[in-house]
mmCIF file of C-alpha atoms and ligand atoms in Angstrom:
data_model
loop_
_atom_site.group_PDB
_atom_site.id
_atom_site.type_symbol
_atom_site.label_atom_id
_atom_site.label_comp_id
_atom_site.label_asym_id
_atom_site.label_seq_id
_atom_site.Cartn_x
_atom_site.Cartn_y
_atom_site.Cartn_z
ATOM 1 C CA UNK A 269 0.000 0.000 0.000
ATOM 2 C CA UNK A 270 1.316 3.200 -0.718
ATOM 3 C CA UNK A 271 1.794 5.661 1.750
ATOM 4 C CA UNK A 272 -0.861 8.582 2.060
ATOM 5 C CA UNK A 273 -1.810 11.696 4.248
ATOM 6 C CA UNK A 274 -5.101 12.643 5.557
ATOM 7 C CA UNK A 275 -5.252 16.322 7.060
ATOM 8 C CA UNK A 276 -6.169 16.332 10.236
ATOM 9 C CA UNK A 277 -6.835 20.607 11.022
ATOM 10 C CA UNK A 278 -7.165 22.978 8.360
ATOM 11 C CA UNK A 279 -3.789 24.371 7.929
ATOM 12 C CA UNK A 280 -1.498 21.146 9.678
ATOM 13 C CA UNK A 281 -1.363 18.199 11.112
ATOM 14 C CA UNK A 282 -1.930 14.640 9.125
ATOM 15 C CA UNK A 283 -2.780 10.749 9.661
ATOM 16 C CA UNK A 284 -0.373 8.998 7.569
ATOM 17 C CA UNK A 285 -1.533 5.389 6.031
ATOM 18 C CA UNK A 286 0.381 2.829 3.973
ATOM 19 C CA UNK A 287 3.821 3.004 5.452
ATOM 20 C CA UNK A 288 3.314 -0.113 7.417
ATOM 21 C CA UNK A 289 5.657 -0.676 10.176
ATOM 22 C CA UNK A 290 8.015 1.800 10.938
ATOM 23 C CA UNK A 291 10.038 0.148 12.814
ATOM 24 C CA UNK A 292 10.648 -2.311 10.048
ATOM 25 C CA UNK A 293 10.424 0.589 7.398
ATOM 26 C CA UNK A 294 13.991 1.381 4.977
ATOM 27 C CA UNK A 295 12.645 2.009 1.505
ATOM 28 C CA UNK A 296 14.400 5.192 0.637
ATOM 29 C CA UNK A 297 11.028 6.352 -1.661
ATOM 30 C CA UNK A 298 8.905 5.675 1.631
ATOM 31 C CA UNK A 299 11.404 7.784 4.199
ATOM 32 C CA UNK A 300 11.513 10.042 1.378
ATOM 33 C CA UNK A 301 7.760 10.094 1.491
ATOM 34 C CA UNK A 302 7.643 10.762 5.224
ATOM 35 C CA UNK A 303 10.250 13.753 4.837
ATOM 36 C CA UNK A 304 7.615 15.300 2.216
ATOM 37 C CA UNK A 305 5.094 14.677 4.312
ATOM 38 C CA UNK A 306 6.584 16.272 7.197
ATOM 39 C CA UNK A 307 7.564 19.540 5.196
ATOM 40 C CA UNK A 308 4.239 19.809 4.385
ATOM 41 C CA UNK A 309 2.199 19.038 7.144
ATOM 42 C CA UNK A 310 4.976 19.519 10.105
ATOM 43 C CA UNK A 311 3.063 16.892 12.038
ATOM 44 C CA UNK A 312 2.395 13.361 11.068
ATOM 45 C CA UNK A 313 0.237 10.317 13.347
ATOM 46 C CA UNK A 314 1.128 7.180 12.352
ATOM 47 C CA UNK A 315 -1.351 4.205 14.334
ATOM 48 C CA UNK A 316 -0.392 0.759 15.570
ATOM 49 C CA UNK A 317 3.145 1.146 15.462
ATOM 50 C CA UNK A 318 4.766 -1.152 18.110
ATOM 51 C CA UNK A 319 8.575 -0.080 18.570
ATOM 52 C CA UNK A 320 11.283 -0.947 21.003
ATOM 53 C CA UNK A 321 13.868 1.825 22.443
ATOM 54 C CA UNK A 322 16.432 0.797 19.642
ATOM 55 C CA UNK A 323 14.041 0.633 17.211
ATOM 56 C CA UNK A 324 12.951 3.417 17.477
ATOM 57 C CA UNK A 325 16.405 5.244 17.507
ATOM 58 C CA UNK A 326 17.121 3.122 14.554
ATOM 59 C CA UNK A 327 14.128 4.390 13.025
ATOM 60 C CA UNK A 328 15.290 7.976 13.908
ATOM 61 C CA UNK A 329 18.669 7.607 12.311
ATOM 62 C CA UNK A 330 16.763 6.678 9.295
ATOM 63 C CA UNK A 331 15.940 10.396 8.978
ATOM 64 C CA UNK A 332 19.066 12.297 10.386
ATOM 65 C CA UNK A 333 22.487 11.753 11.129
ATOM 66 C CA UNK A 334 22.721 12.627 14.982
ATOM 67 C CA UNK A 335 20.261 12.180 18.005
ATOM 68 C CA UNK A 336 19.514 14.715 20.496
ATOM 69 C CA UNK A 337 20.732 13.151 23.816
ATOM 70 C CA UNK A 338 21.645 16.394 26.074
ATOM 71 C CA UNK A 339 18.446 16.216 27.054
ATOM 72 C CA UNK A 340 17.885 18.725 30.211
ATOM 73 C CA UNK A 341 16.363 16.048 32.164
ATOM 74 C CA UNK A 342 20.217 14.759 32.251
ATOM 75 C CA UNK A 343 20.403 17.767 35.100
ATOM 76 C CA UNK A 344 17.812 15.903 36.792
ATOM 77 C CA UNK A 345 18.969 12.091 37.169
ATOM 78 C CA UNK A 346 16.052 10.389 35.362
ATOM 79 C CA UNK A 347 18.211 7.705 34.065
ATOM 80 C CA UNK A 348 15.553 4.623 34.142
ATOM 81 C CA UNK A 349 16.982 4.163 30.207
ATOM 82 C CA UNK A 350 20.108 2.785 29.359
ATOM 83 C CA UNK A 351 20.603 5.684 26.703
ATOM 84 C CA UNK A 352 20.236 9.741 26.517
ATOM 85 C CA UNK A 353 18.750 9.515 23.150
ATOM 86 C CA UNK A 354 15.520 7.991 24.417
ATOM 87 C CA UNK A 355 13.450 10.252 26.854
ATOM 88 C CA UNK A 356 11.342 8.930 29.021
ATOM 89 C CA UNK A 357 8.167 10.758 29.006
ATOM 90 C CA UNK A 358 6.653 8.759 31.586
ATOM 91 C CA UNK A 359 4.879 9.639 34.728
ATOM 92 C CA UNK A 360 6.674 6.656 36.522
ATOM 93 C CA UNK A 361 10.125 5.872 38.458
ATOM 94 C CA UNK A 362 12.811 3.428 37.816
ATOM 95 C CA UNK A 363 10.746 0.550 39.348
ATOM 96 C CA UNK A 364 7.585 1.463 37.414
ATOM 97 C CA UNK A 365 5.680 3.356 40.123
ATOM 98 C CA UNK A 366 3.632 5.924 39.769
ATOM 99 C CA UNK A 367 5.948 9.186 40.690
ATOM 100 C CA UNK A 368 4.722 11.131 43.740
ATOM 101 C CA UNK A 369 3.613 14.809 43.178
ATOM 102 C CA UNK A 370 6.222 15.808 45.041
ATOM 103 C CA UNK A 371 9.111 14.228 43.326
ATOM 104 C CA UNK A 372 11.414 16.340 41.473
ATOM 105 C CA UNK A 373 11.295 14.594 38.306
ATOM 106 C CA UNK A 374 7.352 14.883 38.369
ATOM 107 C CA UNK A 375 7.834 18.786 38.620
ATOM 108 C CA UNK A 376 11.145 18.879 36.182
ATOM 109 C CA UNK A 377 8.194 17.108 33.235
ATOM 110 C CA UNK A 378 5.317 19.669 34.045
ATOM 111 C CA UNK A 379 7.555 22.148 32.264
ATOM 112 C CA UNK A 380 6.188 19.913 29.386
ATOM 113 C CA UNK A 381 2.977 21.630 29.706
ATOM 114 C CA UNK A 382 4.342 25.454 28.485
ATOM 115 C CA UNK A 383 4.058 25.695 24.826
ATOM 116 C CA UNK A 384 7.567 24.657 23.757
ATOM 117 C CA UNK A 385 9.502 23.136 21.208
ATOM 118 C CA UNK A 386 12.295 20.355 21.343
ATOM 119 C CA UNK A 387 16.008 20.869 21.947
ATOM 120 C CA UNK A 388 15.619 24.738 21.285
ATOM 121 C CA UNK A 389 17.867 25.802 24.403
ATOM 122 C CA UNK A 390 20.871 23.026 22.435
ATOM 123 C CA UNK A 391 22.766 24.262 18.945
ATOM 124 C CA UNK A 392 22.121 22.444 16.548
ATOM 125 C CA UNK A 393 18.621 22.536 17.996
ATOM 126 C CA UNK A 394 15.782 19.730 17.499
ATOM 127 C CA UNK A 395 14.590 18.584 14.151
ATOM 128 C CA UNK A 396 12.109 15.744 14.420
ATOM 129 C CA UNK A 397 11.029 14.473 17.694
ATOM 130 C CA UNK A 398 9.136 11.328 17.753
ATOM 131 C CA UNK A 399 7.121 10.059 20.129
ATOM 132 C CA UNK A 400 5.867 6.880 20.853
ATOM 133 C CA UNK A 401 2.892 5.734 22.663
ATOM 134 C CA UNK A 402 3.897 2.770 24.885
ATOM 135 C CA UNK A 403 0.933 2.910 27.669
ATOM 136 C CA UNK A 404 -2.110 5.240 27.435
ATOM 137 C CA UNK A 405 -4.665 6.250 30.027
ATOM 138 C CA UNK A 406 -7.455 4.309 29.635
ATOM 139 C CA UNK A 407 -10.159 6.247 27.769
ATOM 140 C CA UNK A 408 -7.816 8.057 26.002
ATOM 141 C CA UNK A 409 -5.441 10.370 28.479
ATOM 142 C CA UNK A 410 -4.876 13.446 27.590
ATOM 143 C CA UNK A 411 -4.284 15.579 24.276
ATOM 144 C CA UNK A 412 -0.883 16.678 23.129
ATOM 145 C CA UNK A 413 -1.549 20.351 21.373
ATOM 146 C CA UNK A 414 0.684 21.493 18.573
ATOM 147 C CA UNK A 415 0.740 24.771 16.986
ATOM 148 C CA UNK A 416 1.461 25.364 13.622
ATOM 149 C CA UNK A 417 4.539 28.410 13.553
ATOM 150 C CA UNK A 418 4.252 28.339 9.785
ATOM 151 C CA UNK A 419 0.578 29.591 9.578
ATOM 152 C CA UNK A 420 0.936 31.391 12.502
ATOM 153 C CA UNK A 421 3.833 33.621 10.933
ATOM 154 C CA UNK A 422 1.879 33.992 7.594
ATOM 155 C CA UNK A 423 -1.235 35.682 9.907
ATOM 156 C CA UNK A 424 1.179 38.242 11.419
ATOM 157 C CA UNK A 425 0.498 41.838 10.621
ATOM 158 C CA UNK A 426 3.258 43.091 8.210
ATOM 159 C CA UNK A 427 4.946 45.478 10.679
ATOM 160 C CA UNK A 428 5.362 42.832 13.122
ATOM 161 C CA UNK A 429 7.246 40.717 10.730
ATOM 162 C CA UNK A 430 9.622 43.575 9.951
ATOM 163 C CA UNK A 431 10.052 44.298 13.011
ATOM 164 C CA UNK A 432 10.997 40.407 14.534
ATOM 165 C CA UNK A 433 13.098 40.257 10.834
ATOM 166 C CA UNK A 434 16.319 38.669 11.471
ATOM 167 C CA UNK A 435 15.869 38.913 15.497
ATOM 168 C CA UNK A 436 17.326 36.691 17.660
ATOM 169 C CA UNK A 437 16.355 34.768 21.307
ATOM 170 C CA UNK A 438 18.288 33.116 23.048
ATOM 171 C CA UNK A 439 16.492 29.729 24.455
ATOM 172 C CA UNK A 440 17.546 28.095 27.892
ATOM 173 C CA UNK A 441 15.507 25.397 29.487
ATOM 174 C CA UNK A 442 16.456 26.533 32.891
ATOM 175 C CA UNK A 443 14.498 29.614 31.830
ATOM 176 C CA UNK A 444 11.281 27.668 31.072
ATOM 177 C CA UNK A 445 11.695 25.972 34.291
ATOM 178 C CA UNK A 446 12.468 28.772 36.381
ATOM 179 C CA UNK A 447 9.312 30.488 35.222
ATOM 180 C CA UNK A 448 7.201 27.713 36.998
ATOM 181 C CA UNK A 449 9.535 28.385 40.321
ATOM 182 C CA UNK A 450 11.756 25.078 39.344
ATOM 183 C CA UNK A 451 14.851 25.881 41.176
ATOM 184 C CA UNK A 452 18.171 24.338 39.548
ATOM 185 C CA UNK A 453 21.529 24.226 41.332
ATOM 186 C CA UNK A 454 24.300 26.401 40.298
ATOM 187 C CA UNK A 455 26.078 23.013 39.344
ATOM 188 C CA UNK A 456 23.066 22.568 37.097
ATOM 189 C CA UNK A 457 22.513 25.744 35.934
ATOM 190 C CA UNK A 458 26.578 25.889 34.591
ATOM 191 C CA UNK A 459 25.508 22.796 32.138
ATOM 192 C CA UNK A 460 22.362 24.121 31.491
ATOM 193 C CA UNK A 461 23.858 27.497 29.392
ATOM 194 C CA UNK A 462 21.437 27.722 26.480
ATOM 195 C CA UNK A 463 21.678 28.626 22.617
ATOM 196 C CA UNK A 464 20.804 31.248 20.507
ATOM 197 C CA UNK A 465 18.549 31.057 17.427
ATOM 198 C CA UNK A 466 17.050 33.355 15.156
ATOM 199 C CA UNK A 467 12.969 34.481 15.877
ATOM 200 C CA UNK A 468 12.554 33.908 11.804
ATOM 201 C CA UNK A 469 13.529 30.352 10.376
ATOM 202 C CA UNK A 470 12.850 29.530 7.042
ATOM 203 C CA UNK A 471 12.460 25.968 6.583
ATOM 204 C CA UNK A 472 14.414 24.286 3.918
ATOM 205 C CA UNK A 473 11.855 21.727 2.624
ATOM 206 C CA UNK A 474 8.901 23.867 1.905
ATOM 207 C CA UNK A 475 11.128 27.750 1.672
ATOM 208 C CA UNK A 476 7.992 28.910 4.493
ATOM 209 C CA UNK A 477 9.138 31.219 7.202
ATOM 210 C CA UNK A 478 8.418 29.995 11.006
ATOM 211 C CA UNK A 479 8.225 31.987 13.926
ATOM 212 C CA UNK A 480 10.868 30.062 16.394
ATOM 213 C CA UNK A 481 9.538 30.525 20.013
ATOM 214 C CA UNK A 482 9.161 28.682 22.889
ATOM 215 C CA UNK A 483 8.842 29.019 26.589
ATOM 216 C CA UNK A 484 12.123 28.434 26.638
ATOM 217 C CA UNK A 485 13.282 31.668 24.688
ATOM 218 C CA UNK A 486 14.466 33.861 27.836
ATOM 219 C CA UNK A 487 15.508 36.988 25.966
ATOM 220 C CA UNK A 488 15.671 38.726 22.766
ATOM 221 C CA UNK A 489 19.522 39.782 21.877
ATOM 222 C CA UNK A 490 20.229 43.213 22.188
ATOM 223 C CA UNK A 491 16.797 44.141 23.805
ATOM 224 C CA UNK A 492 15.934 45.114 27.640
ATOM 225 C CA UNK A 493 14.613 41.954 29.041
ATOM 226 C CA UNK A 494 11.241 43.392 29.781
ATOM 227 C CA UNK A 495 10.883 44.178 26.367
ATOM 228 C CA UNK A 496 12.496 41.081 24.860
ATOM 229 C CA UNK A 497 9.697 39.110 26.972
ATOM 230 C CA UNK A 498 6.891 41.086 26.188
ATOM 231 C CA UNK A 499 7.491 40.642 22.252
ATOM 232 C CA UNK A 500 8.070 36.877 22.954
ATOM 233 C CA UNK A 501 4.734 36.409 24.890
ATOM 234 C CA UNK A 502 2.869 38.483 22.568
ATOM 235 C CA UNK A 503 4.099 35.925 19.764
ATOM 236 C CA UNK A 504 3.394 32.852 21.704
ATOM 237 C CA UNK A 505 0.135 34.369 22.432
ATOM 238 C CA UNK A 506 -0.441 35.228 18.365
ATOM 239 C CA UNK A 507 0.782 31.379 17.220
ATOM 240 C CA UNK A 508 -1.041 29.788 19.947
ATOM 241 C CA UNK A 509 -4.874 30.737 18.908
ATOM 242 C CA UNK A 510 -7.153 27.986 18.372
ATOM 243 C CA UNK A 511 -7.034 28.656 14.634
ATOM 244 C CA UNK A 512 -3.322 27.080 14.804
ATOM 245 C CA UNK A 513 -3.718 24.442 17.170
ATOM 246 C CA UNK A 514 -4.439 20.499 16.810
ATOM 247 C CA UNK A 515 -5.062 18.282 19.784
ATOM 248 C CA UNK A 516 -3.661 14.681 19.696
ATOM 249 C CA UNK A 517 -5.751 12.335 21.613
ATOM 250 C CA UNK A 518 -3.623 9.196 22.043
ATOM 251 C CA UNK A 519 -3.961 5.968 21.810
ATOM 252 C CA UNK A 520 -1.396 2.660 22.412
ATOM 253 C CA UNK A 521 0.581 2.582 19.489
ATOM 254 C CA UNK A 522 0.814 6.166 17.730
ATOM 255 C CA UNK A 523 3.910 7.514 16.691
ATOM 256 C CA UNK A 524 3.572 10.865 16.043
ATOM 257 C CA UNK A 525 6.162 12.731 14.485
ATOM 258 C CA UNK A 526 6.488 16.382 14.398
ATOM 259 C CA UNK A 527 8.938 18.914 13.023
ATOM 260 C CA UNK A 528 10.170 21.452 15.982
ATOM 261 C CA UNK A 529 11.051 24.140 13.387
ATOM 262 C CA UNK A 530 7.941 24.601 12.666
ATOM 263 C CA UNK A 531 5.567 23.525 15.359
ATOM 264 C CA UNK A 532 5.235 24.073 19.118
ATOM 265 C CA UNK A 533 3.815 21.312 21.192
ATOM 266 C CA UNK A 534 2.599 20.981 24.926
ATOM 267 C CA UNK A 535 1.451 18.463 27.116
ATOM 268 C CA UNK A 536 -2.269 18.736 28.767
ATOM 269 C CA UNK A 537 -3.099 17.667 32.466
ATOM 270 C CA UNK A 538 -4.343 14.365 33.611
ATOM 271 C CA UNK A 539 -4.850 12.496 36.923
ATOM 272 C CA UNK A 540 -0.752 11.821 36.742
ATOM 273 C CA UNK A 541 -0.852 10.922 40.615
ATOM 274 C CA UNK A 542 -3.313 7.834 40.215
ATOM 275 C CA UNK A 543 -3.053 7.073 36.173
ATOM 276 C CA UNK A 544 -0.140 5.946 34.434
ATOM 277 C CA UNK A 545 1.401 7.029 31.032
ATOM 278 C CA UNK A 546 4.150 5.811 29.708
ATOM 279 C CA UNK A 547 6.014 6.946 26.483
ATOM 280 C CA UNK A 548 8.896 7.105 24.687
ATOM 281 C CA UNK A 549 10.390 10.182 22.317
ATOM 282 C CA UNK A 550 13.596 10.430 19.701
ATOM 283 C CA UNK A 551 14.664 14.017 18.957
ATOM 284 C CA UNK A 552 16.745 14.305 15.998
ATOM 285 C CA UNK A 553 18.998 17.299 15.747
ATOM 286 C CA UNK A 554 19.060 19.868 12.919
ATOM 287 C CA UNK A 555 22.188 19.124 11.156
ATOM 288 C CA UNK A 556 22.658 20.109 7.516
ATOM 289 C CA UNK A 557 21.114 17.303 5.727
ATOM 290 C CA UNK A 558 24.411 16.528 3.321
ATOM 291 C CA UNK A 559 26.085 16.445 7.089
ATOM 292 C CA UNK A 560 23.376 13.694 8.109
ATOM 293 C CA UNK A 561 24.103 11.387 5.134
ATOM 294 C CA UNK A 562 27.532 11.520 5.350
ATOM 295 C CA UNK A 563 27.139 11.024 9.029
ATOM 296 C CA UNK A 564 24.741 7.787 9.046
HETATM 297 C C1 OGA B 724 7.639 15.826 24.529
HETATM 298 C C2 OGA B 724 6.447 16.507 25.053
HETATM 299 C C3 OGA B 724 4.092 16.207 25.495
HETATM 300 C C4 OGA B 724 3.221 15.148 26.085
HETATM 301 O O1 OGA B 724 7.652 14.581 24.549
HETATM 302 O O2 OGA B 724 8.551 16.516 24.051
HETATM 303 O O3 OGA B 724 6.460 17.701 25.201
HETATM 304 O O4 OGA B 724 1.992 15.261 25.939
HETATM 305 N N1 OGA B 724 5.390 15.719 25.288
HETATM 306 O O5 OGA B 724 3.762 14.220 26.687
HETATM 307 MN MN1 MN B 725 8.380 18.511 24.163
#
């Protein structure tokens, strides 16, 4: 079967069909496919798609040379996985119980629930980040939203997008933490220094210009910080209508795949205390492509 898309929101966002299993996926015309897909629709679900840590890191290679596997959580000892490239995005410790509400690794992941996007606080930042569905609340759990940067740049008002022209943030996850009254050692904090991007990416595939913000972006460069963080909220606030956003409801199985330079993602709230939710996500970094292939 060949592989096809079926849009899931008006301007994003797509069930892909026909791949069959991912894990067990190398045709170069099919990965090609997916890479299409993903330029166009910067978020793809694929169903019933069993994988296995290394398979799916194997499956993430597929598409880029390196792995994201700084991860912040490093800073915070979750280490139930034998490797850095896998996150655990799991409300559960290293013996599989439920994580108290007070445990520091519960509050570290709530930062999951700012509108964000992967890796942006590393250089080279996050490309794809995949993420697997291992155990689902029953009925469903909760939603992951993403919000589509693309469209939500197009909608700006013209002197907006000369003024944010070749701007740039710097990103820090210690930032996005901070703002929800994490506290980080100043051990932590030294490993924890940040990146800077520019507020304007265009995207290679598809030649669109993306707004690039996050919770994580702590500053604008050269601007007052006040300032800097007014513009940035005002732009999360813009990209983050319901006109840009698609909720994922979840179920055992899905991969979903989503590009980071053009999307922003969150997590939603759910009975984390009493229901468990395990999964699993791959963040590829955004190397030059050429630099991937030769790299693989
Ligand atoms: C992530 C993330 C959201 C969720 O895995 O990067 O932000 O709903 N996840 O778990
Ligand atoms: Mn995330």
């Amino acid at each position: 079967m060949a592989l096809s898309f079926r849009k899931l929101h008006p301007v994003f966002a797509a069930e892909a069909t026909g791949a069959g299993e991912l894990r067990n996926l190398h045709d170069p015309e099919t990965l090609e496919g997916i890479r299409s897909g993903m330029d166009e629709f910067a978020v793809l679900v694929f169903r019933d798609q069993p994988f296995s840590d290394e398979e799916q890191m194997a499956f993430a290679r597929r598409f880029d040379g390196e792995l994201h596997a700084k991860t912040g959580a490093r800073v915070v000892k979750r280490t139930r996985l034998a490797t850095e490239a896998v996150s655990d995005i799991s409300n559960v410790d290293e013996a599989g119980q439920i994580l108290p509400p007070d445990d520091r690794r519960r509050l570290y992941g709530l930062g999951n629930r700012l509108w964000h996007t992967d890796a942006s606080f590393e250089n080279p930042p996050g490309r794809y980040s995949m993420l697997s569905a291992r155990v689902v609340p029953e009925g469903g759990g909760p939603d992951t939203q993403f919000a589509d940067m693309r469209a939500a740049y197009d909608a700006l008002p013209d002197d907006t997008k000369a003024l944010i022209e070749g701007l740039e943030a710097h990103h820090s996850i210690a930032h996005s933490r901070q703002t929800l009254g994490f506290e980080f050692s100043a051990d932590e904090q030294a490993i924890l220094e940040g990146a800077v991007h520019p507020l304007v990416r265009v995207l290679p595939g598809s030649g669109r210009r993306s707004l690039y913000v996050a919770s994580h972006a702590s500053r604008i460069i050269g601007w007052s910080l006040p300032e800097g963080r007014l513009l940035l909220r005002e732009l999360i606030e813009h990209a983050t209508q319901p006109r840009f956003v698609f909720s994922h409801a979840w179920r055992d199985g899905d991969l979903v795949i989503w590009d980071n330079r053009a999307t922003m993602h969150r997590a939603r709230p759910f009975a984390d205390a009493t229901v468990r939710r395990e999964m699993r996500r791959v963040t590829t970094l955004d190397v030059p492509r050429q630099a991937a292939a030769a790299g693989a």
